[in-house]
PDB file of C-alpha atoms in Angstrom:
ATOM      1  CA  UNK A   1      22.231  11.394 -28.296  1.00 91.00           C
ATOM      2  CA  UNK A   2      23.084   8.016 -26.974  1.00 96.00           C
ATOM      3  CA  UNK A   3      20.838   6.001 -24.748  1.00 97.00           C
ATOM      4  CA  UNK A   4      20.773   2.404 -23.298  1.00 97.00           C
ATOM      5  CA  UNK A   5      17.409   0.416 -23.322  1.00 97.00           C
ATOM      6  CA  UNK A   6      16.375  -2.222 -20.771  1.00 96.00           C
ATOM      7  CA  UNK A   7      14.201  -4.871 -22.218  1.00 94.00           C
ATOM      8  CA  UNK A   8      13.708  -5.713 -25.385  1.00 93.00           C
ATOM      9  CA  UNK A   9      10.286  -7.150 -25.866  1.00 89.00           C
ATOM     10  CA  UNK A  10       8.187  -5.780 -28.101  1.00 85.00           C
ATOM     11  CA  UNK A  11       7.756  -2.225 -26.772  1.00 84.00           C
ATOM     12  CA  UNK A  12      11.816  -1.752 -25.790  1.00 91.00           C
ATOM     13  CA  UNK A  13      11.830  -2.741 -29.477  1.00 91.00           C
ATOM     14  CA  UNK A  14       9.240  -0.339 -30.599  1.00 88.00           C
ATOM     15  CA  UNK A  15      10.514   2.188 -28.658  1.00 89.00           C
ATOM     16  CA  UNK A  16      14.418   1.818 -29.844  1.00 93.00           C
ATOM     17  CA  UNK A  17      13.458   1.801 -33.567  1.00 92.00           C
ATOM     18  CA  UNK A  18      11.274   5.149 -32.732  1.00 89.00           C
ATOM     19  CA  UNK A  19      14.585   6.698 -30.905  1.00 92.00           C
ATOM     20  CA  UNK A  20      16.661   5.381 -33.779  1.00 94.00           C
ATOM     21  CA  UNK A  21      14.314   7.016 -36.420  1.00 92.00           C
ATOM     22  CA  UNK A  22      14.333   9.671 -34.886  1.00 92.00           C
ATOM     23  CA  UNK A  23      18.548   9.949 -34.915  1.00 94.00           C
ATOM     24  CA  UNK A  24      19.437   8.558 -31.494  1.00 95.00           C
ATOM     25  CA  UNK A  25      21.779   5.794 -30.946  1.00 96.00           C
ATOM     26  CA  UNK A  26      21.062   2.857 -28.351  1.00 97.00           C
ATOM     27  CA  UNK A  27      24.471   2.687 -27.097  1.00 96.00           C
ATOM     28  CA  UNK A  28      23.868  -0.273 -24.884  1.00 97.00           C
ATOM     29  CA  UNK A  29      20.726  -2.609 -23.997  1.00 97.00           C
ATOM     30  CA  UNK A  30      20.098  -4.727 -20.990  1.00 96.00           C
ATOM     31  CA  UNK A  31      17.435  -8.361 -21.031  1.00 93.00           C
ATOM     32  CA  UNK A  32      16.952 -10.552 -18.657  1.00 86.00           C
ATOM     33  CA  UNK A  33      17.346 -13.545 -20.516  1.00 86.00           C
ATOM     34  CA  UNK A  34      17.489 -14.832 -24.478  1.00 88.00           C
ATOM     35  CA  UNK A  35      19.724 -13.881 -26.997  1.00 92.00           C
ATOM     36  CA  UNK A  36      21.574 -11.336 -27.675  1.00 93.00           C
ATOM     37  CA  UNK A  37      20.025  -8.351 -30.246  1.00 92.00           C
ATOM     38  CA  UNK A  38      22.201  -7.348 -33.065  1.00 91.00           C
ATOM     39  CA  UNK A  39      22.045  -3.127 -33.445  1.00 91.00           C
ATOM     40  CA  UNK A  40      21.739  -2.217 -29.749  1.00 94.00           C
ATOM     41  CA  UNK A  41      25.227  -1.906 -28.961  1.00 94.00           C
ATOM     42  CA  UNK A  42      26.628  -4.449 -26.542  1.00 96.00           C
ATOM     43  CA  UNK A  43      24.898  -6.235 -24.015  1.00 96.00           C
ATOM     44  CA  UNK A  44      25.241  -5.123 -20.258  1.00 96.00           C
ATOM     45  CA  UNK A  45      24.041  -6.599 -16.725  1.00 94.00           C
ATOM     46  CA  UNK A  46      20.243  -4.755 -15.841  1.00 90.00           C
ATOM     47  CA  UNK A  47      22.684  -3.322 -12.616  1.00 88.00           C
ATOM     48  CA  UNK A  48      25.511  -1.611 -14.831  1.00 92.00           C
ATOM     49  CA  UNK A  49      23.073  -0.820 -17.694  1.00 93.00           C
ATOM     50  CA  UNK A  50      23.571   3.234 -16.325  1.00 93.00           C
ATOM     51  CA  UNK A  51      27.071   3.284 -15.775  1.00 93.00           C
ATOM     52  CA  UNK A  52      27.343   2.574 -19.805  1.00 94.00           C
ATOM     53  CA  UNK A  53      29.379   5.756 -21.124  1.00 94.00           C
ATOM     54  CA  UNK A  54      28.260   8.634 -23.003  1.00 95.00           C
ATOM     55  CA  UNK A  55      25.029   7.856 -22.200  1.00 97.00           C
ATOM     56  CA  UNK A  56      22.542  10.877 -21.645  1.00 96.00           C
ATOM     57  CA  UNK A  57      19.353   8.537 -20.393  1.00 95.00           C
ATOM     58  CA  UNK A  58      17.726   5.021 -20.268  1.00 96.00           C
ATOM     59  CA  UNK A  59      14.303   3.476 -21.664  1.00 95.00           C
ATOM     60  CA  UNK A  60      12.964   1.203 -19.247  1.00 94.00           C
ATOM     61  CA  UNK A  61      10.384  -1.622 -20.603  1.00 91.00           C
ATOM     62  CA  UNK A  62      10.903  -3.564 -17.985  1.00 88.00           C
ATOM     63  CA  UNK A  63       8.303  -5.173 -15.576  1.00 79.00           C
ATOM     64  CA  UNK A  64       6.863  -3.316 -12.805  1.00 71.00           C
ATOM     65  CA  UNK A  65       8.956  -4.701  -9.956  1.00 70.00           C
ATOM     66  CA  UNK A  66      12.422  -3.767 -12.352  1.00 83.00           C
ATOM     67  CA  UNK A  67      11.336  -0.534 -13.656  1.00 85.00           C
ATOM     68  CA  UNK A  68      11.136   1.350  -9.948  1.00 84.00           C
ATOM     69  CA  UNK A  69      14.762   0.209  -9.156  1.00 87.00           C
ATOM     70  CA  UNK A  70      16.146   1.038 -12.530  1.00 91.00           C
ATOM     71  CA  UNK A  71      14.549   4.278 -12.611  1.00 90.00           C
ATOM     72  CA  UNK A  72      15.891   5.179  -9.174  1.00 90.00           C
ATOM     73  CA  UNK A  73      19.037   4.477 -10.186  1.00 92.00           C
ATOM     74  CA  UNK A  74      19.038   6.527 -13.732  1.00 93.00           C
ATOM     75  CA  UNK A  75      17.657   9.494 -11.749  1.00 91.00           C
ATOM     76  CA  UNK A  76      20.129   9.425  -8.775  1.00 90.00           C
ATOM     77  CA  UNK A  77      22.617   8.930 -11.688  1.00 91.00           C
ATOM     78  CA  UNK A  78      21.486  12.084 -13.570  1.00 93.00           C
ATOM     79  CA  UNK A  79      20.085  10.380 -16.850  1.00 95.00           C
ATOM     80  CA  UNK A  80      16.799  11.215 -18.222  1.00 93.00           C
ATOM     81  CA  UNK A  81      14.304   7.861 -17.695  1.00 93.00           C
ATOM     82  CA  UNK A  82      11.586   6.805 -20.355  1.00 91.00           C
ATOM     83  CA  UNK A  83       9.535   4.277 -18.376  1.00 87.00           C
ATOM     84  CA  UNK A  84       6.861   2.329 -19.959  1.00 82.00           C
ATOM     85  CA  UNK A  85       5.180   1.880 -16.586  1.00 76.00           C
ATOM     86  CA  UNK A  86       3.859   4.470 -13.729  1.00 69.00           C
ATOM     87  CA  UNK A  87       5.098   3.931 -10.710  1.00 71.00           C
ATOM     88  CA  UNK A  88       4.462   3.935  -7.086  1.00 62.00           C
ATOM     89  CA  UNK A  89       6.658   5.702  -4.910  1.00 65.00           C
ATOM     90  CA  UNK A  90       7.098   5.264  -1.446  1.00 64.00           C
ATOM     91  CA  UNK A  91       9.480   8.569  -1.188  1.00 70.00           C
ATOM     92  CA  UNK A  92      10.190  11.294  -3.451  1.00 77.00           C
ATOM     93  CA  UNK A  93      12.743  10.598  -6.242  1.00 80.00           C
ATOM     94  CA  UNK A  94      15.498  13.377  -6.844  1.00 81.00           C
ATOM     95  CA  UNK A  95      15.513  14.420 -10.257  1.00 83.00           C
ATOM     96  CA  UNK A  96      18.324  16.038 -12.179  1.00 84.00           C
ATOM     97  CA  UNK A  97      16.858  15.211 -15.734  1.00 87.00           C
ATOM     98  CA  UNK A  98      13.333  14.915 -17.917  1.00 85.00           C
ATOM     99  CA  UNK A  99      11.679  12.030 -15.776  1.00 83.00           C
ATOM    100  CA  UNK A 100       8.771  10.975 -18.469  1.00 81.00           C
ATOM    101  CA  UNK A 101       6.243   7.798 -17.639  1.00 77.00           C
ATOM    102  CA  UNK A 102       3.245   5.940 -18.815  1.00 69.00           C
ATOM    103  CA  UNK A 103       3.640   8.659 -21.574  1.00 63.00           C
ATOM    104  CA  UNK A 104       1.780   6.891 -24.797  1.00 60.00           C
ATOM    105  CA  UNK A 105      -1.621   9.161 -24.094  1.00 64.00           C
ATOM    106  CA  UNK A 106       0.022  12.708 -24.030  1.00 60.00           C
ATOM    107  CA  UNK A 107       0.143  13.100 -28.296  1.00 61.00           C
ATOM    108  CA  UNK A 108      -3.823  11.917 -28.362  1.00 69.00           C
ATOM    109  CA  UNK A 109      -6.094  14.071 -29.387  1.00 77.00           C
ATOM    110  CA  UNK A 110      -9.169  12.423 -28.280  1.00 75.00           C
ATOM    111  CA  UNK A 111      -7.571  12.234 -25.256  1.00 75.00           C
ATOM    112  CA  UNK A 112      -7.163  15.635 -25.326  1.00 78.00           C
ATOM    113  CA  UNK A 113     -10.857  15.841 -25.496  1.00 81.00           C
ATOM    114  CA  UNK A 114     -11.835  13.819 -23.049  1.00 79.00           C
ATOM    115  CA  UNK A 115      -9.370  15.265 -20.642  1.00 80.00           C
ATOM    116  CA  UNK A 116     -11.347  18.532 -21.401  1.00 82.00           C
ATOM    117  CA  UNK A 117     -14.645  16.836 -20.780  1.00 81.00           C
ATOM    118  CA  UNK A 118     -13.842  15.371 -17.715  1.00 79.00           C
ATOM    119  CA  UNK A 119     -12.813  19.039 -16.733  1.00 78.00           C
ATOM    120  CA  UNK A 120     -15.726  20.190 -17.190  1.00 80.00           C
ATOM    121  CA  UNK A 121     -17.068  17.557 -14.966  1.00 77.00           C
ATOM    122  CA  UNK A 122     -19.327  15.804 -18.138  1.00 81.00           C
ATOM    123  CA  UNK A 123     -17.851  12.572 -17.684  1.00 80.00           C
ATOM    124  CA  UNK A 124     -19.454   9.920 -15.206  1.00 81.00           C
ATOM    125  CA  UNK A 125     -18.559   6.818 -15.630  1.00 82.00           C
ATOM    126  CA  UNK A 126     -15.002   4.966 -17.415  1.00 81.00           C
ATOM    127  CA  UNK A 127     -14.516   1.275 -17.924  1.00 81.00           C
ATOM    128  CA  UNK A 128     -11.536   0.276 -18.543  1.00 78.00           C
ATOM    129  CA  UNK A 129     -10.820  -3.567 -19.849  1.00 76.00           C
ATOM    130  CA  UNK A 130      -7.105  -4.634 -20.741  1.00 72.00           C
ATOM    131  CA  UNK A 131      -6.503  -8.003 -21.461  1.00 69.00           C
ATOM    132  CA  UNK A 132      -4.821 -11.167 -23.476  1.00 64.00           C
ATOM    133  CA  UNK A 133      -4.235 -14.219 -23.481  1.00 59.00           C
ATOM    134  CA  UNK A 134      -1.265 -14.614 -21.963  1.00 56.00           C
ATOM    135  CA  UNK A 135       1.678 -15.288 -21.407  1.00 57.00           C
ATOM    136  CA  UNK A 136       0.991 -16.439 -17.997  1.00 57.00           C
ATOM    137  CA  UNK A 137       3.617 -14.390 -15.336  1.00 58.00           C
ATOM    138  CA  UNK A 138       5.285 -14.412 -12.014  1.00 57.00           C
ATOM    139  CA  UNK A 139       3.792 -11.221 -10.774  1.00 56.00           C
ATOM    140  CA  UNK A 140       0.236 -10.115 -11.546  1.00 59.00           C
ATOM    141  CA  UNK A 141      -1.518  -8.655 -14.103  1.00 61.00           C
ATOM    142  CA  UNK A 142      -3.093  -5.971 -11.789  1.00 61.00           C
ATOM    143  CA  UNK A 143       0.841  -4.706 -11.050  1.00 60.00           C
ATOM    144  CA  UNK A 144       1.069  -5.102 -15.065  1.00 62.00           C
ATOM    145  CA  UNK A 145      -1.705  -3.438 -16.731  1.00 66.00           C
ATOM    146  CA  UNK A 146      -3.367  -1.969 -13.922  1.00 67.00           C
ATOM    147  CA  UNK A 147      -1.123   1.167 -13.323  1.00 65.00           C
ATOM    148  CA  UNK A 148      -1.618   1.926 -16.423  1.00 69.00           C
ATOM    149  CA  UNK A 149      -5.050   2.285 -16.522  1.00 71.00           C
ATOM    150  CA  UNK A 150      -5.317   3.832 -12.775  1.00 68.00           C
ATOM    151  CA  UNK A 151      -2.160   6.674 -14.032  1.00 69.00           C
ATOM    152  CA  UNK A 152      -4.656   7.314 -17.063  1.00 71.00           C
ATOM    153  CA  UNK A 153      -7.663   7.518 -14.735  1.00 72.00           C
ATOM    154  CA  UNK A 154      -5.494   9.731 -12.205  1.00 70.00           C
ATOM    155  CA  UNK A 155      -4.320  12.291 -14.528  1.00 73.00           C
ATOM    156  CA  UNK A 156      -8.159  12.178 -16.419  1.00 74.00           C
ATOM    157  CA  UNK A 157     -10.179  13.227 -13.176  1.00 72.00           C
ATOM    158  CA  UNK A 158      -7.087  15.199 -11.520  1.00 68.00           C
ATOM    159  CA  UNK A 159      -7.361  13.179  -8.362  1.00 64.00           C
ATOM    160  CA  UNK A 160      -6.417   9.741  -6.734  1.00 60.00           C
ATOM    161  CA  UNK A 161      -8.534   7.197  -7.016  1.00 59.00           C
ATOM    162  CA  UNK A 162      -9.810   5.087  -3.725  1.00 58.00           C
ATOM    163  CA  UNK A 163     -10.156   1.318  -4.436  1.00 54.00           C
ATOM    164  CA  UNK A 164     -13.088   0.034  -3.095  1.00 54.00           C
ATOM    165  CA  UNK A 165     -12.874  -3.662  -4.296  1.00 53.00           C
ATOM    166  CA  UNK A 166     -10.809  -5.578  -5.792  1.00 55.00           C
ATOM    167  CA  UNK A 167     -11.763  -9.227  -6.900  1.00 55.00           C
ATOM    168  CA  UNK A 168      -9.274 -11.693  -8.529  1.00 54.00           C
ATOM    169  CA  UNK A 169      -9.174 -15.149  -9.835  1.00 55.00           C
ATOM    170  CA  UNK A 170      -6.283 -17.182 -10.487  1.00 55.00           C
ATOM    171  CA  UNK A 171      -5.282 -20.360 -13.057  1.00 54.00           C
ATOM    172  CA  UNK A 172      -2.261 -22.847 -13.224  1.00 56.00           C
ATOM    173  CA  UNK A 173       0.142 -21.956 -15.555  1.00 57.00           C
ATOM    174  CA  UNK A 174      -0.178 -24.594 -18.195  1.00 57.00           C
ATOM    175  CA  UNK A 175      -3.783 -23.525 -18.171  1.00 55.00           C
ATOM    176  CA  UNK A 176      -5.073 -21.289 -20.581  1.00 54.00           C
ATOM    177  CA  UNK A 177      -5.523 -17.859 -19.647  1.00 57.00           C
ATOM    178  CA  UNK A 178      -4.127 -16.172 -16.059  1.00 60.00           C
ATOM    179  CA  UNK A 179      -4.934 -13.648 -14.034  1.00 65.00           C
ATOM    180  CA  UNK A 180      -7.831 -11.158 -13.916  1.00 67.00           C
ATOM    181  CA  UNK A 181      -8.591  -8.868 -11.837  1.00 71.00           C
ATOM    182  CA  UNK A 182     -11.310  -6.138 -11.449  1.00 74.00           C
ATOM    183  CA  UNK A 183     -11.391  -2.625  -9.516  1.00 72.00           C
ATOM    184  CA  UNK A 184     -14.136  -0.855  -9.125  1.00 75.00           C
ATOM    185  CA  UNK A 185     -13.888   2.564  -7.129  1.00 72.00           C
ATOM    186  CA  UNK A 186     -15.468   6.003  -7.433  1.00 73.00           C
ATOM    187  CA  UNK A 187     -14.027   9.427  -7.719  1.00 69.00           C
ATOM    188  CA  UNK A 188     -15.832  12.366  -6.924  1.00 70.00           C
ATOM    189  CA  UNK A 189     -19.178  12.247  -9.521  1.00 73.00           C
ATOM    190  CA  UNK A 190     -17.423   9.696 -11.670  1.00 78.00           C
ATOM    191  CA  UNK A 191     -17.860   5.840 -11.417  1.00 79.00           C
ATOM    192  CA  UNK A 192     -15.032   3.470 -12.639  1.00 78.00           C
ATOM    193  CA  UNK A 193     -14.845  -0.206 -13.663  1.00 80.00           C
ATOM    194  CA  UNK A 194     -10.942  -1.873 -14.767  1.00 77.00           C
ATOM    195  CA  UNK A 195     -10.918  -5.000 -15.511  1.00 77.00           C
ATOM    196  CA  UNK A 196      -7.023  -6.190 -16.205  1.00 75.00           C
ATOM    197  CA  UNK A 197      -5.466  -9.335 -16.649  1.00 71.00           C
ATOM    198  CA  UNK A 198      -4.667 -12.068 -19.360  1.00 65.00           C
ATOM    199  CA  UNK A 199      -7.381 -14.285 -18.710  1.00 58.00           C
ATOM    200  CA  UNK A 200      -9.380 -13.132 -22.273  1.00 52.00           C
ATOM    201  CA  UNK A 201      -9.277 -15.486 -25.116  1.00 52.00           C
ATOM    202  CA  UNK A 202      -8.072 -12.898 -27.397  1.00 61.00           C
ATOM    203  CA  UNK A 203      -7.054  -9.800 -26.878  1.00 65.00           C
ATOM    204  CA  UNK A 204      -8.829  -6.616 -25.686  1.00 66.00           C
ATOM    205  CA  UNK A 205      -8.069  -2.916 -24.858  1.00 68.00           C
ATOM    206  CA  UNK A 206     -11.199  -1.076 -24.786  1.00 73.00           C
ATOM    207  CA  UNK A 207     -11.854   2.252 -22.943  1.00 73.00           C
ATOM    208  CA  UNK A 208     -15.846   3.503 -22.447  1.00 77.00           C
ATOM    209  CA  UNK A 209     -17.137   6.684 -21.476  1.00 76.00           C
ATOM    210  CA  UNK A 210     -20.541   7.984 -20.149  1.00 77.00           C
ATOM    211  CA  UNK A 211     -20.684  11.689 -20.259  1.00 72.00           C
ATOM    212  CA  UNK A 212     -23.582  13.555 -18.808  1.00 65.00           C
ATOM    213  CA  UNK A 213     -26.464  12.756 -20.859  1.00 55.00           C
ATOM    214  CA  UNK A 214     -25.981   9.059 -20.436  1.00 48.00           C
ATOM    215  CA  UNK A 215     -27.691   7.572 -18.522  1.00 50.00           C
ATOM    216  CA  UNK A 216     -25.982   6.046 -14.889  1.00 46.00           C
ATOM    217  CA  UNK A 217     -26.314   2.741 -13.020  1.00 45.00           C
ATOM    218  CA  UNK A 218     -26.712   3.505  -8.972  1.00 39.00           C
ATOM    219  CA  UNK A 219     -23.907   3.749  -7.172  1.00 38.00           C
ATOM    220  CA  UNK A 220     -24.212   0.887  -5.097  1.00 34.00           C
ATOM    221  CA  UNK A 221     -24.071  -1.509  -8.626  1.00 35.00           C
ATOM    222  CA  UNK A 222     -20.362  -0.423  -8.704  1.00 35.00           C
ATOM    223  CA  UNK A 223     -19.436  -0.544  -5.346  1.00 32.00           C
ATOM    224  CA  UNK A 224     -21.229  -3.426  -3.588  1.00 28.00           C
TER     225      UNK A 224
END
């Protein structure tokens, strides 16, 4: 199988070695700026990155405001699309091939079990915190690492997720740190706290649960 990657930091990286491993060849790669990367096959425009032949699909990890275009175009193309980011749609995509995103948590098991929690309506309360320390970017950290942690909330409780407040705070660029940004919202019985950004000194992914037995801060702590 032969696919072309778009963006090669270090997940478009991760991910081609994984596809190579696993006896795919990336056939053609797209960046939007630096060197060129030896063992990618050559080096196209982000535009013409799906008209590269004999290609059966893309990997997109590219930013948030790339990754919606490109995947558009793979799909109206007929090429299966890998995105490293969910998106947001603002009208229905036609698809012709698999059409996978935001797909790290589907092989976890204790995501597996929390999904089944959650199910079972045991789990009342998530906080989500991703940060880093940088590096500081054009477009925010909430469009970055938030839609990750809303498409994990999303699929966890089966349901959308209203926000209720969000609150963000914002440095110069040759000051340490960034953005960050926190949500709070609730769902149904279940309270939820991200916090997202690269404001943190060093840095964090962390994921808490309350299930049932634990005990809950009111409502209006969350929310006000």
């Amino acid at each position: 199988m032969k696919l072309a990657l778009a963006g090669v930091g270090p997940w478009g990286r991760l991910l081609a070695r994984k596809f190579q491993e696993a006896g795919a060849e990336i056939a053609a790669y797209a960046r939007a700026g630096g060197p060129d990367v030896e063992g990618l096959g050559p080096r196209l425009t982000i535009d013409g990155l799906c008209d590269a032949p004999g290609i059966a699909g893309v990997i997109l990890a590219t930013p948030p405001d790339v990754t919606l275009r490109l995947a558009r175009r793979a799909a109206e193309s007929g090429l299966a699309v890998l995105a490293t980011k969910p998106l947001q749609l603002g009208a229905a995509i036609d698809l012709r091939a698999p059409f996978v995103v935001d797909y790290v948590r589907l092989w976890s098991p204790f995501y597996a079990q929390l999904k089944a929690r959650a199910a079972g309506h045991e789990v009342r309360r998530i906080r989500v915190v991703c940060c880093g320390p940088g590096p500081f970017r054009s477009f925010s950290s909430l469009d970055d690492y938030g839609p990750h942690a809303l498409a994990f909330v999303h699929d966890l409780l089966g349901e959308h997720v209203p926000l209720v407040q969000v609150q963000a705070t914002t440095v110069h660029p040759e000051e340490r740190g960034g953005t960050m940004h926190v949500v709070r919202a609730v769902a149904g019985e279940t309270w939820l706290d991200i916090e997202v950004g690269n404001a943190a000194v060093e840095r964090c992914v962390r994921l808490e649960v309350e299930v049932a037995d634990s005990t809950c801060p009111p409502k209006a702590a969350l929310v006000e």
